[in-house]
Amino acid sequence: MRYAKVKVEAARVLANLEADRASPYLEELLAHEDLDVQLAAIRAASRVGSSALVPALIGKLQHPATRIIAPDGLVHCLDEDLADIELTLTDPGQPRPLRRQLIRILGSLPSNRAMGILLSWFDDDDDRLRGEAYDALLHRRDRLGVELPLSPERLTRALERETDAAYLLHLLRAEVGAGEDGRLLLNDALTGLVVEARDRLVALLDMLHPEISGERVRQALVSTDRQRAAAVELIDNVVGRRGRDSLLPLFGPPAEALQAAHSRRRPETSSTVNPLQYLARSPDDWIRSCVLFDIGWRRLPGCEEVVEAGLSDPDARVRETALFALHRLSTAQRLGQRLQAMLSGGASDHAIPQGESPMALSLLEKVFFLKSVSLFEHIPGEEIVGIVPILREVEIEPGVTFIRKGEEGDCLYIIVEGEVIASMEGGIERVSSSREVIGELAVLAEQPRSADCSARTRVVALRIDKADFWRLMNEQPQITIEVMKVVVGRYLPGTAA
């Protein structure tokens, strides 16, 4: 601890030196194992402004504890050619969240080079990176006063492309279907993509018609019925008759959008194309993972090629889910033969996730379970992924009291199996069972426990410690918002367990 404090003080001293003298030492501090040292080095880098620190600072964008302040340090260290950012952006092996954040950073830079890089992503095939480029360009226009070098013709072509893509998503979501089975995660993911597609349409309409204020329209579309109707009317007023017929259904009820989608030509989703096979080729690794989970969970026939391709996917999460699907689809003999082939070099060396047994629960199985828990059901599956690492499985024997009234709420429990009795004042008892959460209000409101909780039967539960949960909510605000909505809607003051 004392050694780390010395390093923190060293970073403060380095902040006052010239770039060529300070940067070699700051590189070392940025790689230090102590978080406080890293944060001090990032702050010092903001003052030093050395381009030599850019690669290390880009790396800090990926760590939850440093990615909040790392952008400021990075912006102050970037040189004019932005070579390191462009190299990272064009590397398909880099995580998509990192590439999206770099595009957002480019939107805050006034240089012509930043504009040129953003324009190169305007027509990219990756929906999310393209959408980030739209937002970054609008940020430059609205916050930096930079005129966008985009002709009405190019914007109109982009709007037509996004319109087709949005209708295709509605069709795919309908063909995949809904349900409490393996389709739950895939349908949830596609619903998120439908919302993102609508946001891209609003961004392009904002570029074509700045008077509509795209950010306000986006907020209104997820607000009250009255505000949503006003936003649609505003879009109706600016797009004209031709645009009205093609665009307005996408801003209305899902059934209306789906009906319009069926009336349009859709060669990509002809009857000869399996929607799961189509989605399995998505550039979005979460979509590919959800497709494989659906195939495995429902043991869908005719999808062996999709599973085989997933086993050698560059993304570890996709590979793990493909292995889950393979296990669900295969007989014991076939599974053994396939695993033996993988282990002997017949498939990618990294097909089996390191440290995992083929029989262990996959990441998406854990996400699927959490998605069925009321506290998390409204959180997108891709966000729930962040909860999995902080889960700890515990077993509680019958009769054991594991929560006591008056104690500090240092954790919450999600029941997997068994029953729990909560004994409250006045002799009131409440029985909780699988997929119910115990102790969340005491953790979130930082109140003492208000009941004794004991195992009525043998209980298997997932424990989440308070410190881990609060850290996660700070890192992923959407989890905070959705959890608080559930808690506020469920409880009255004084009922914490």
CSV table of C-alpha atoms in Angstrom, one decimal:
chain,number,residue,atom,x,y,z
A,1,MET,CA,0.0,0.0,0.0
A,2,ARG,CA,2.8,2.4,0.9
A,3,TYR,CA,4.6,1.6,-2.3
A,4,ALA,CA,1.4,2.3,-4.3
A,5,LYS,CA,1.1,5.7,-2.6
A,6,VAL,CA,4.7,6.6,-3.7
A,7,LYS,CA,3.7,5.7,-7.3
A,8,VAL,CA,0.7,7.9,-7.1
A,9,GLU,CA,2.8,10.8,-5.9
A,10,ALA,CA,5.3,10.1,-8.7
A,11,ALA,CA,2.5,10.4,-11.3
A,12,ARG,CA,1.6,13.8,-9.9
A,13,VAL,CA,5.2,15.0,-10.2
A,14,LEU,CA,5.5,13.6,-13.8
A,15,ALA,CA,2.4,15.6,-14.7
A,16,ASN,CA,4.6,18.8,-14.5
A,17,LEU,CA,7.4,17.5,-16.8
A,18,GLU,CA,7.7,17.8,-20.5
A,19,ALA,CA,6.2,15.0,-22.6
A,20,ASP,CA,9.4,13.4,-23.8
A,21,ARG,CA,10.7,13.1,-20.2
A,22,ALA,CA,7.5,12.0,-18.5
A,23,SER,CA,6.0,9.6,-21.0
A,24,PRO,CA,8.3,6.6,-20.5
A,25,TYR,CA,7.6,6.6,-16.8
A,26,LEU,CA,3.9,7.2,-17.2
A,27,GLU,CA,3.7,4.2,-19.6
A,28,GLU,CA,5.1,2.1,-16.7
A,29,LEU,CA,2.5,3.5,-14.2
A,30,LEU,CA,-0.3,3.0,-16.6
A,31,ALA,CA,0.6,-0.7,-16.6
A,32,HIS,CA,0.9,-0.9,-12.8
A,33,GLU,CA,-1.3,-3.4,-11.0
A,34,ASP,CA,-2.7,-0.9,-8.5
A,35,LEU,CA,-5.8,0.9,-9.7
A,36,ASP,CA,-5.1,4.1,-7.9
A,37,VAL,CA,-1.7,4.3,-9.6
A,38,GLN,CA,-3.3,3.8,-13.0
A,39,LEU,CA,-5.9,6.5,-12.3
A,40,ALA,CA,-3.2,8.9,-11.2
A,41,ALA,CA,-1.2,8.1,-14.4
A,42,ILE,CA,-4.2,8.8,-16.6
A,43,ARG,CA,-4.7,12.2,-15.0
A,44,ALA,CA,-1.1,13.0,-15.4
A,45,ALA,CA,-1.3,11.9,-19.1
A,46,SER,CA,-4.0,14.5,-19.6
A,47,ARG,CA,-1.6,17.2,-18.6
A,48,VAL,CA,1.5,15.8,-20.3
A,49,GLY,CA,-0.2,15.3,-23.7
A,50,SER,CA,2.2,12.8,-25.2
A,51,SER,CA,1.2,10.8,-28.3
A,52,ALA,CA,3.4,8.0,-27.1
A,53,LEU,CA,0.8,7.2,-24.4
A,54,VAL,CA,-2.1,6.8,-26.8
A,55,PRO,CA,-1.8,2.9,-27.2
A,56,ALA,CA,-1.8,2.5,-23.4
A,57,LEU,CA,-4.7,4.9,-22.9
A,58,ILE,CA,-6.7,3.1,-25.6
A,59,GLY,CA,-6.2,-0.1,-23.5
A,60,LYS,CA,-7.6,1.7,-20.5
A,61,LEU,CA,-10.9,2.3,-22.3
A,62,GLN,CA,-11.6,-1.4,-21.9
A,63,HIS,CA,-11.3,-1.6,-18.1
A,64,PRO,CA,-14.5,-0.8,-16.2
A,65,ALA,CA,-12.6,1.1,-13.5
A,66,THR,CA,-10.6,3.3,-15.8
A,67,ARG,CA,-12.8,3.8,-18.9
A,68,ILE,CA,-14.7,6.7,-17.3
A,69,ILE,CA,-11.6,9.0,-17.1
A,70,ALA,CA,-9.5,7.4,-19.8
A,71,PRO,CA,-11.2,9.3,-22.7
A,72,ASP,CA,-10.1,12.7,-21.3
A,73,GLY,CA,-6.5,11.5,-21.1
A,74,LEU,CA,-6.7,10.0,-24.6
A,75,VAL,CA,-8.1,13.2,-26.2
A,76,HIS,CA,-5.2,15.3,-24.7
A,77,CYS,CA,-2.6,12.9,-26.0
A,78,LEU,CA,-3.8,12.4,-29.6
A,79,ASP,CA,-1.8,13.8,-32.4
A,80,GLU,CA,-3.1,15.1,-35.7
A,81,ASP,CA,-3.0,11.9,-37.8
A,82,LEU,CA,-4.9,9.8,-35.3
A,83,ALA,CA,-3.1,6.7,-36.6
A,84,ASP,CA,-3.5,4.7,-33.4
A,85,ILE,CA,-7.2,5.2,-33.3
A,86,GLU,CA,-7.7,4.4,-36.9
A,87,LEU,CA,-5.6,1.2,-36.6
A,88,THR,CA,-7.7,0.0,-33.6
A,89,LEU,CA,-10.9,0.9,-35.4
A,90,THR,CA,-10.0,-1.1,-38.5
A,91,ASP,CA,-8.9,-4.2,-36.6
A,92,PRO,CA,-11.9,-6.5,-36.5
A,93,GLY,CA,-10.3,-8.4,-33.7
A,94,GLN,CA,-10.8,-5.5,-31.3
A,95,PRO,CA,-13.8,-5.6,-29.0
A,96,ARG,CA,-16.8,-3.8,-30.5
A,97,PRO,CA,-17.5,-1.7,-27.3
A,98,LEU,CA,-13.9,-0.3,-27.6
A,99,ARG,CA,-14.4,0.6,-31.2
A,100,ARG,CA,-17.7,2.2,-30.5
A,101,GLN,CA,-16.1,4.3,-27.7
A,102,LEU,CA,-13.3,5.4,-30.1
A,103,ILE,CA,-15.9,6.6,-32.6
A,104,ARG,CA,-17.6,8.6,-29.9
A,105,ILE,CA,-14.3,10.2,-29.0
A,106,LEU,CA,-13.7,11.2,-32.6
A,107,GLY,CA,-17.0,13.0,-32.5
A,108,SER,CA,-15.5,15.3,-29.8
A,109,LEU,CA,-12.5,16.2,-31.9
A,110,PRO,CA,-12.6,19.3,-34.2
A,111,SER,CA,-9.9,18.1,-36.7
A,112,ASN,CA,-10.6,17.4,-40.3
A,113,ARG,CA,-8.8,14.0,-39.9
A,114,ALA,CA,-11.4,13.0,-37.3
A,115,MET,CA,-14.2,14.0,-39.7
A,116,GLY,CA,-12.6,11.9,-42.5
A,117,ILE,CA,-12.4,8.8,-40.3
A,118,LEU,CA,-16.0,9.2,-39.2
A,119,LEU,CA,-17.2,9.6,-42.8
A,120,SER,CA,-15.4,6.3,-43.6
A,121,TRP,CA,-17.7,4.6,-41.1
A,122,PHE,CA,-20.9,6.2,-42.5
A,123,ASP,CA,-21.6,3.3,-44.9
A,124,ASP,CA,-20.1,0.5,-42.8
A,125,ASP,CA,-21.8,-2.9,-42.7
A,126,ASP,CA,-21.7,-3.1,-38.9
A,127,ASP,CA,-25.0,-1.5,-37.7
A,128,ARG,CA,-23.8,-0.5,-34.3
A,129,LEU,CA,-20.5,1.1,-35.5
A,130,ARG,CA,-22.4,2.9,-38.3
A,131,GLY,CA,-24.9,4.2,-35.8
A,132,GLU,CA,-22.1,5.4,-33.6
A,133,ALA,CA,-20.7,7.3,-36.6
A,134,TYR,CA,-24.1,8.9,-37.2
A,135,ASP,CA,-24.2,10.1,-33.6
A,136,ALA,CA,-20.6,11.3,-33.6
A,137,LEU,CA,-21.2,13.3,-36.8
A,138,LEU,CA,-24.3,15.0,-35.2
A,139,HIS,CA,-22.3,15.8,-32.1
A,140,ARG,CA,-19.7,17.6,-34.2
A,141,ARG,CA,-22.4,19.5,-36.0
A,142,ASP,CA,-24.4,20.5,-32.9
A,143,ARG,CA,-21.7,20.9,-30.2
A,144,LEU,CA,-18.7,21.9,-32.3
A,145,GLY,CA,-20.5,23.9,-35.0
A,146,VAL,CA,-18.9,21.8,-37.8
A,147,GLU,CA,-20.8,21.6,-41.1
A,148,LEU,CA,-21.3,18.0,-42.3
A,149,PRO,CA,-19.9,17.3,-45.8
A,150,LEU,CA,-22.8,15.0,-46.6
A,151,SER,CA,-25.0,15.7,-49.7
A,152,PRO,CA,-28.8,15.2,-49.5
A,153,GLU,CA,-28.4,12.5,-52.1
A,154,ARG,CA,-26.0,10.5,-49.9
A,155,LEU,CA,-28.2,11.0,-46.8
A,156,THR,CA,-31.3,9.9,-48.7
A,157,ARG,CA,-29.5,6.7,-49.9
A,158,ALA,CA,-28.5,6.0,-46.3
A,159,LEU,CA,-32.0,6.6,-45.1
A,160,GLU,CA,-33.4,4.1,-47.7
A,161,ARG,CA,-30.8,1.5,-46.6
A,162,GLU,CA,-31.6,2.0,-42.9
A,163,THR,CA,-35.4,1.7,-43.7
A,164,ASP,CA,-34.8,-1.6,-45.5
A,165,ALA,CA,-32.7,-2.9,-42.6
A,166,ALA,CA,-35.3,-1.9,-40.0
A,167,TYR,CA,-38.1,-3.7,-41.8
A,168,LEU,CA,-35.9,-6.8,-42.2
A,169,LEU,CA,-35.3,-6.8,-38.4
A,170,HIS,CA,-39.1,-6.7,-37.8
A,171,LEU,CA,-39.5,-9.7,-40.2
A,172,LEU,CA,-36.7,-11.7,-38.6
A,173,ARG,CA,-38.0,-11.0,-35.1
A,174,ALA,CA,-41.5,-12.2,-36.1
A,175,GLU,CA,-40.1,-15.4,-37.8
A,176,VAL,CA,-37.9,-16.2,-34.8
A,177,GLY,CA,-41.0,-15.8,-32.6
A,178,ALA,CA,-41.3,-15.2,-28.9
A,179,GLY,CA,-41.5,-17.6,-25.9
A,180,GLU,CA,-40.1,-18.5,-22.5
A,181,ASP,CA,-37.7,-21.0,-24.2
A,182,GLY,CA,-34.5,-20.5,-26.0
A,183,ARG,CA,-36.1,-17.8,-28.1
A,184,LEU,CA,-36.3,-15.4,-25.1
A,185,LEU,CA,-32.7,-14.2,-25.4
A,186,LEU,CA,-32.7,-14.0,-29.2
A,187,ASN,CA,-36.1,-12.1,-29.3
A,188,ASP,CA,-34.8,-9.8,-26.6
A,189,ALA,CA,-31.6,-9.1,-28.6
A,190,LEU,CA,-33.6,-8.5,-31.8
A,191,THR,CA,-35.9,-6.1,-30.0
A,192,GLY,CA,-32.9,-4.1,-29.0
A,193,LEU,CA,-31.7,-4.0,-32.6
A,194,VAL,CA,-35.1,-2.8,-33.7
A,195,VAL,CA,-34.8,0.2,-31.3
A,196,GLU,CA,-31.3,0.9,-32.5
A,197,ALA,CA,-32.4,0.8,-36.1
A,198,ARG,CA,-35.1,3.3,-35.3
A,199,ASP,CA,-32.5,5.5,-33.6
A,200,ARG,CA,-30.4,5.4,-36.8
A,201,LEU,CA,-33.4,6.5,-38.8
A,202,VAL,CA,-33.9,9.5,-36.5
A,203,ALA,CA,-30.2,10.4,-36.7
A,204,LEU,CA,-30.4,10.5,-40.5
A,205,LEU,CA,-33.6,12.5,-40.4
A,206,ASP,CA,-31.9,14.9,-38.1
A,207,MET,CA,-29.1,15.3,-40.7
A,208,LEU,CA,-31.6,15.9,-43.5
A,209,HIS,CA,-33.9,18.1,-41.4
A,210,PRO,CA,-32.1,19.7,-38.5
A,211,GLU,CA,-35.3,21.4,-37.3
A,212,ILE,CA,-36.6,18.1,-35.9
A,213,SER,CA,-34.0,17.9,-33.1
A,214,GLY,CA,-33.2,14.2,-33.3
A,215,GLU,CA,-32.3,13.8,-29.6
A,216,ARG,CA,-35.7,15.1,-28.5
A,217,VAL,CA,-37.5,12.9,-30.9
A,218,ARG,CA,-35.6,9.8,-29.6
A,219,GLN,CA,-36.6,10.7,-26.0
A,220,ALA,CA,-40.2,11.3,-27.0
A,221,LEU,CA,-40.5,7.9,-28.8
A,222,VAL,CA,-39.8,6.1,-25.5
A,223,SER,CA,-41.9,8.5,-23.3
A,224,THR,CA,-45.7,8.9,-22.9
A,225,ASP,CA,-48.2,8.2,-25.6
A,226,ARG,CA,-48.8,11.9,-26.1
A,227,GLN,CA,-45.2,12.7,-26.5
A,228,ARG,CA,-44.7,9.8,-28.8
A,229,ALA,CA,-47.6,10.9,-31.0
A,230,ALA,CA,-46.1,14.4,-31.2
A,231,ALA,CA,-42.8,13.0,-32.3
A,232,VAL,CA,-44.4,10.9,-35.0
A,233,GLU,CA,-46.4,14.0,-36.2
A,234,LEU,CA,-43.2,16.0,-36.4
A,235,ILE,CA,-41.5,13.3,-38.6
A,236,ASP,CA,-44.7,13.2,-40.7
A,237,ASN,CA,-44.4,16.9,-41.3
A,238,VAL,CA,-40.8,16.8,-42.6
A,239,VAL,CA,-40.6,13.6,-44.6
A,240,GLY,CA,-43.3,14.3,-47.2
A,241,ARG,CA,-45.7,11.9,-48.8
A,242,ARG,CA,-43.2,9.4,-50.2
A,243,GLY,CA,-41.3,9.2,-47.0
A,244,ARG,CA,-44.5,9.0,-45.0
A,245,ASP,CA,-45.5,5.7,-46.6
A,246,SER,CA,-42.2,4.0,-46.0
A,247,LEU,CA,-41.1,5.5,-42.7
A,248,LEU,CA,-44.0,6.2,-40.4
A,249,PRO,CA,-45.0,2.5,-39.8
A,250,LEU,CA,-41.5,2.0,-38.3
A,251,PHE,CA,-42.4,4.6,-35.6
A,252,GLY,CA,-45.8,3.1,-34.9
A,253,PRO,CA,-46.9,-0.1,-33.1
A,254,PRO,CA,-44.9,-3.2,-33.9
A,255,ALA,CA,-47.8,-4.9,-35.6
A,256,GLU,CA,-48.1,-1.9,-38.0
A,257,ALA,CA,-44.4,-2.1,-38.8
A,258,LEU,CA,-44.6,-5.8,-39.3
A,259,GLN,CA,-47.6,-5.5,-41.7
A,260,ALA,CA,-45.7,-2.9,-43.7
A,261,ALA,CA,-42.6,-5.1,-43.7
A,262,HIS,CA,-44.6,-8.0,-45.2
A,263,SER,CA,-45.9,-5.7,-48.0
A,264,ARG,CA,-42.3,-4.8,-49.1
A,265,ARG,CA,-40.0,-6.9,-51.2
A,266,ARG,CA,-37.7,-8.9,-48.9
A,267,PRO,CA,-35.4,-11.2,-50.9
A,268,GLU,CA,-33.1,-11.8,-47.8
A,269,THR,CA,-35.9,-13.5,-46.0
A,270,SER,CA,-37.5,-15.6,-48.7
A,271,SER,CA,-39.0,-18.9,-47.8
A,272,THR,CA,-35.8,-20.7,-48.8
A,273,VAL,CA,-33.7,-18.9,-46.1
A,274,ASN,CA,-33.8,-20.0,-42.5
A,275,PRO,CA,-33.8,-16.9,-40.3
A,276,LEU,CA,-31.5,-18.5,-37.8
A,277,GLN,CA,-29.0,-19.3,-40.5
A,278,TYR,CA,-29.2,-15.7,-41.7
A,279,LEU,CA,-28.7,-14.3,-38.2
A,280,ALA,CA,-25.8,-16.7,-37.5
A,281,ARG,CA,-23.8,-14.6,-40.1
A,282,SER,CA,-24.4,-11.4,-38.2
A,283,PRO,CA,-21.4,-9.3,-37.4
A,284,ASP,CA,-22.9,-8.9,-33.9
A,285,ASP,CA,-21.3,-11.6,-31.6
A,286,TRP,CA,-24.2,-11.4,-29.1
A,287,ILE,CA,-26.7,-12.2,-31.9
A,288,ARG,CA,-24.6,-15.1,-33.0
A,289,SER,CA,-24.4,-16.4,-29.4
A,290,CYS,CA,-28.2,-16.1,-29.0
A,291,VAL,CA,-28.8,-18.0,-32.2
A,292,LEU,CA,-26.7,-20.8,-31.0
A,293,PHE,CA,-28.4,-20.8,-27.6
A,294,ASP,CA,-31.8,-21.0,-29.3
A,295,ILE,CA,-30.6,-23.9,-31.5
A,296,GLY,CA,-29.3,-25.8,-28.5
A,297,TRP,CA,-32.0,-25.0,-26.0
A,298,ARG,CA,-34.8,-26.1,-28.4
A,299,ARG,CA,-32.7,-28.9,-30.0
A,300,LEU,CA,-33.6,-27.5,-33.5
A,301,PRO,CA,-32.8,-29.9,-36.3
A,302,GLY,CA,-31.0,-28.9,-39.5
A,303,CYS,CA,-28.7,-26.4,-37.8
A,304,GLU,CA,-25.6,-28.6,-37.5
A,305,GLU,CA,-23.6,-26.4,-39.9
A,306,VAL,CA,-24.3,-23.3,-37.9
A,307,VAL,CA,-23.1,-25.0,-34.7
A,308,GLU,CA,-20.0,-26.3,-36.5
A,309,ALA,CA,-19.2,-22.8,-37.7
A,310,GLY,CA,-19.7,-21.4,-34.1
A,311,LEU,CA,-17.1,-23.8,-32.7
A,312,SER,CA,-14.4,-21.9,-34.6
A,313,ASP,CA,-15.9,-18.4,-34.2
A,314,PRO,CA,-13.3,-15.8,-33.2
A,315,ASP,CA,-15.4,-14.7,-30.2
A,316,ALA,CA,-15.0,-16.9,-27.1
A,317,ARG,CA,-18.6,-16.4,-26.0
A,318,VAL,CA,-19.9,-17.7,-29.3
A,319,ARG,CA,-17.6,-20.7,-29.2
A,320,GLU,CA,-18.8,-21.5,-25.7
A,321,THR,CA,-22.4,-21.3,-26.7
A,322,ALA,CA,-21.7,-23.5,-29.8
A,323,LEU,CA,-20.3,-26.1,-27.5
A,324,PHE,CA,-23.5,-25.9,-25.4
A,325,ALA,CA,-25.6,-26.4,-28.6
A,326,LEU,CA,-23.4,-29.3,-29.7
A,327,HIS,CA,-23.9,-31.0,-26.4
A,328,ARG,CA,-27.7,-30.5,-26.6
A,329,LEU,CA,-27.9,-31.7,-30.2
A,330,SER,CA,-25.6,-34.7,-29.9
A,331,THR,CA,-25.9,-38.2,-28.7
A,332,ALA,CA,-23.4,-39.1,-26.0
A,333,GLN,CA,-21.3,-41.1,-28.6
A,334,ARG,CA,-21.3,-38.3,-31.2
A,335,LEU,CA,-20.5,-35.7,-28.6
A,336,GLY,CA,-17.5,-37.8,-27.4
A,337,GLN,CA,-16.2,-38.2,-30.9
A,338,ARG,CA,-16.6,-34.5,-31.7
A,339,LEU,CA,-14.8,-33.4,-28.4
A,340,GLN,CA,-12.0,-35.9,-29.1
A,341,ALA,CA,-11.6,-34.4,-32.6
A,342,MET,CA,-11.4,-30.9,-31.1
A,343,LEU,CA,-8.9,-31.9,-28.5
A,344,SER,CA,-6.7,-33.7,-31.0
A,345,GLY,CA,-6.6,-30.7,-33.3
A,346,GLY,CA,-9.6,-31.5,-35.5
A,347,ALA,CA,-11.0,-28.0,-34.8
A,348,SER,CA,-9.9,-24.7,-33.5
A,349,ASP,CA,-7.4,-25.0,-30.6
A,350,HIS,CA,-9.5,-22.6,-28.6
A,351,ALA,CA,-12.9,-24.2,-29.2
A,352,ILE,CA,-13.3,-25.3,-25.6
A,353,PRO,CA,-13.3,-22.3,-23.2
A,354,GLN,CA,-10.3,-22.5,-20.9
A,355,GLY,CA,-11.0,-23.9,-17.5
A,356,GLU,CA,-14.5,-25.0,-18.4
A,357,SER,CA,-16.0,-28.5,-18.6
A,358,PRO,CA,-18.2,-29.3,-21.6
A,359,MET,CA,-20.9,-30.1,-19.0
A,360,ALA,CA,-20.6,-26.8,-17.1
A,361,LEU,CA,-23.3,-24.2,-17.4
A,362,SER,CA,-22.6,-21.9,-20.3
A,363,LEU,CA,-22.6,-18.1,-20.0
A,364,LEU,CA,-25.9,-17.8,-21.9
A,365,GLU,CA,-27.6,-20.5,-19.7
A,366,LYS,CA,-26.7,-18.3,-16.7
A,367,VAL,CA,-28.0,-15.2,-18.5
A,368,PHE,CA,-31.2,-17.1,-19.5
A,369,PHE,CA,-31.8,-17.9,-15.8
A,370,LEU,CA,-31.2,-14.4,-14.6
A,371,LYS,CA,-33.5,-13.1,-17.4
A,372,SER,CA,-36.3,-15.2,-15.8
A,373,VAL,CA,-35.8,-13.4,-12.4
A,374,SER,CA,-38.2,-10.5,-12.0
A,375,LEU,CA,-35.5,-8.2,-10.7
A,376,PHE,CA,-33.6,-8.5,-14.0
A,377,GLU,CA,-36.3,-9.4,-16.6
A,378,HIS,CA,-36.4,-5.9,-18.2
A,379,ILE,CA,-32.6,-5.7,-18.5
A,380,PRO,CA,-31.3,-6.6,-22.0
A,381,GLY,CA,-29.6,-10.0,-22.0
A,382,GLU,CA,-26.3,-8.4,-23.3
A,383,GLU,CA,-26.3,-6.2,-20.2
A,384,ILE,CA,-27.0,-9.1,-17.9
A,385,VAL,CA,-23.7,-10.7,-19.0
A,386,GLY,CA,-22.0,-8.3,-16.6
A,387,ILE,CA,-23.9,-9.8,-13.6
A,388,VAL,CA,-22.6,-13.3,-14.2
A,389,PRO,CA,-19.0,-12.8,-12.9
A,390,ILE,CA,-20.2,-11.5,-9.6
A,391,LEU,CA,-22.5,-14.5,-8.9
A,392,ARG,CA,-21.5,-17.0,-6.2
A,393,GLU,CA,-23.3,-20.3,-5.8
A,394,VAL,CA,-24.2,-21.2,-2.2
A,395,GLU,CA,-26.0,-24.2,-0.6
A,396,ILE,CA,-28.0,-23.7,2.6
A,397,GLU,CA,-29.2,-26.7,4.6
A,398,PRO,CA,-32.8,-26.9,6.0
A,399,GLY,CA,-33.4,-24.9,9.1
A,400,VAL,CA,-30.4,-22.7,8.7
A,401,THR,CA,-31.1,-18.9,9.2
A,402,PHE,CA,-28.8,-17.0,6.8
A,403,ILE,CA,-30.3,-13.5,7.1
A,404,ARG,CA,-31.1,-12.0,10.5
A,405,LYS,CA,-33.2,-9.0,11.3
A,406,GLY,CA,-31.3,-5.9,12.2
A,407,GLU,CA,-28.1,-6.9,10.4
A,408,GLU,CA,-26.5,-4.9,7.7
A,409,GLY,CA,-27.6,-5.9,4.2
A,410,ASP,CA,-24.3,-7.0,2.7
A,411,CYS,CA,-25.6,-9.2,0.0
A,412,LEU,CA,-28.7,-10.4,-1.9
A,413,TYR,CA,-29.7,-14.0,-2.8
A,414,ILE,CA,-31.4,-15.4,-5.9
A,415,ILE,CA,-33.1,-18.7,-5.2
A,416,VAL,CA,-32.3,-21.5,-7.7
A,417,GLU,CA,-33.8,-24.4,-5.9
A,418,GLY,CA,-35.7,-24.9,-2.6
A,419,GLU,CA,-37.8,-22.6,-0.4
A,420,VAL,CA,-37.0,-19.9,2.1
A,421,ILE,CA,-39.2,-18.5,4.9
A,422,ALA,CA,-39.0,-14.9,5.8
A,423,SER,CA,-40.3,-14.2,9.4
A,424,MET,CA,-41.4,-10.7,9.9
A,425,GLU,CA,-42.9,-8.6,12.7
A,426,GLY,CA,-46.4,-9.7,13.9
A,427,GLY,CA,-45.8,-13.3,13.2
A,428,ILE,CA,-46.1,-12.8,9.4
A,429,GLU,CA,-44.3,-15.3,7.3
A,430,ARG,CA,-43.6,-15.2,3.6
A,431,VAL,CA,-42.3,-18.2,1.5
A,432,SER,CA,-40.0,-17.6,-1.4
A,433,SER,CA,-39.0,-20.2,-4.0
A,434,SER,CA,-37.1,-20.6,-7.3
A,435,ARG,CA,-36.3,-17.4,-9.3
A,436,GLU,CA,-37.2,-15.1,-6.4
A,437,VAL,CA,-34.8,-12.6,-4.9
A,438,ILE,CA,-34.2,-12.1,-1.2
A,439,GLY,CA,-32.5,-9.1,0.5
A,440,GLU,CA,-32.3,-6.8,-2.5
A,441,LEU,CA,-34.0,-3.8,-0.8
A,442,ALA,CA,-31.7,-3.8,2.2
A,443,VAL,CA,-28.7,-3.9,-0.2
A,444,LEU,CA,-30.1,-1.1,-2.5
A,445,ALA,CA,-31.5,1.2,0.2
A,446,GLU,CA,-28.7,0.4,2.6
A,447,GLN,CA,-31.2,-0.4,5.4
A,448,PRO,CA,-30.8,-3.0,8.1
A,449,ARG,CA,-32.5,-6.4,7.4
A,450,SER,CA,-36.2,-6.3,8.5
A,451,ALA,CA,-36.8,-10.1,8.7
A,452,ASP,CA,-35.1,-13.4,9.6
A,453,CYS,CA,-34.8,-15.7,6.6
A,454,SER,CA,-34.2,-19.4,6.9
A,455,ALA,CA,-34.1,-22.4,4.6
A,456,ARG,CA,-37.4,-24.3,4.7
A,457,THR,CA,-35.8,-27.0,2.5
A,458,ARG,CA,-32.3,-27.5,1.1
A,459,VAL,CA,-31.7,-24.3,-0.9
A,460,VAL,CA,-29.3,-23.6,-3.8
A,461,ALA,CA,-28.9,-19.9,-4.3
A,462,LEU,CA,-26.8,-17.4,-6.1
A,463,ARG,CA,-25.3,-14.7,-3.9
A,464,ILE,CA,-24.3,-11.2,-5.0
A,465,ASP,CA,-22.3,-9.2,-2.6
A,466,LYS,CA,-23.3,-5.6,-2.0
A,467,ALA,CA,-20.0,-4.1,-3.0
A,468,ASP,CA,-19.9,-6.0,-6.3
A,469,PHE,CA,-23.5,-5.1,-7.1
A,470,TRP,CA,-22.9,-1.4,-6.5
A,471,ARG,CA,-19.8,-1.4,-8.5
A,472,LEU,CA,-21.6,-3.1,-11.4
A,473,MET,CA,-24.4,-0.6,-11.3
A,474,ASN,CA,-21.9,2.3,-11.4
A,475,GLU,CA,-20.3,0.7,-14.5
A,476,GLN,CA,-23.6,-0.2,-16.2
A,477,PRO,CA,-26.2,2.5,-15.6
A,478,GLN,CA,-28.9,0.7,-17.5
A,479,ILE,CA,-28.9,-2.1,-14.9
A,480,THR,CA,-29.3,0.5,-12.2
A,481,ILE,CA,-32.3,2.1,-13.9
A,482,GLU,CA,-34.2,-1.1,-14.6
A,483,VAL,CA,-33.5,-2.6,-11.1
A,484,MET,CA,-34.7,0.6,-9.4
A,485,LYS,CA,-37.9,0.6,-11.5
A,486,VAL,CA,-38.7,-2.9,-10.3
A,487,VAL,CA,-37.8,-2.2,-6.6
A,488,VAL,CA,-39.8,1.1,-6.5
A,489,GLY,CA,-42.8,-0.6,-8.1
A,490,ARG,CA,-42.7,-3.6,-5.8
A,491,TYR,CA,-42.1,-2.2,-2.3
A,492,LEU,CA,-43.3,0.3,0.2
A,493,PRO,CA,-40.9,1.8,2.7
A,494,GLY,CA,-40.1,-0.4,5.7
A,495,THR,CA,-40.5,-3.8,4.0
A,496,ALA,CA,-36.8,-4.6,3.3
A,497,ALA,CA,-35.8,-8.2,3.9
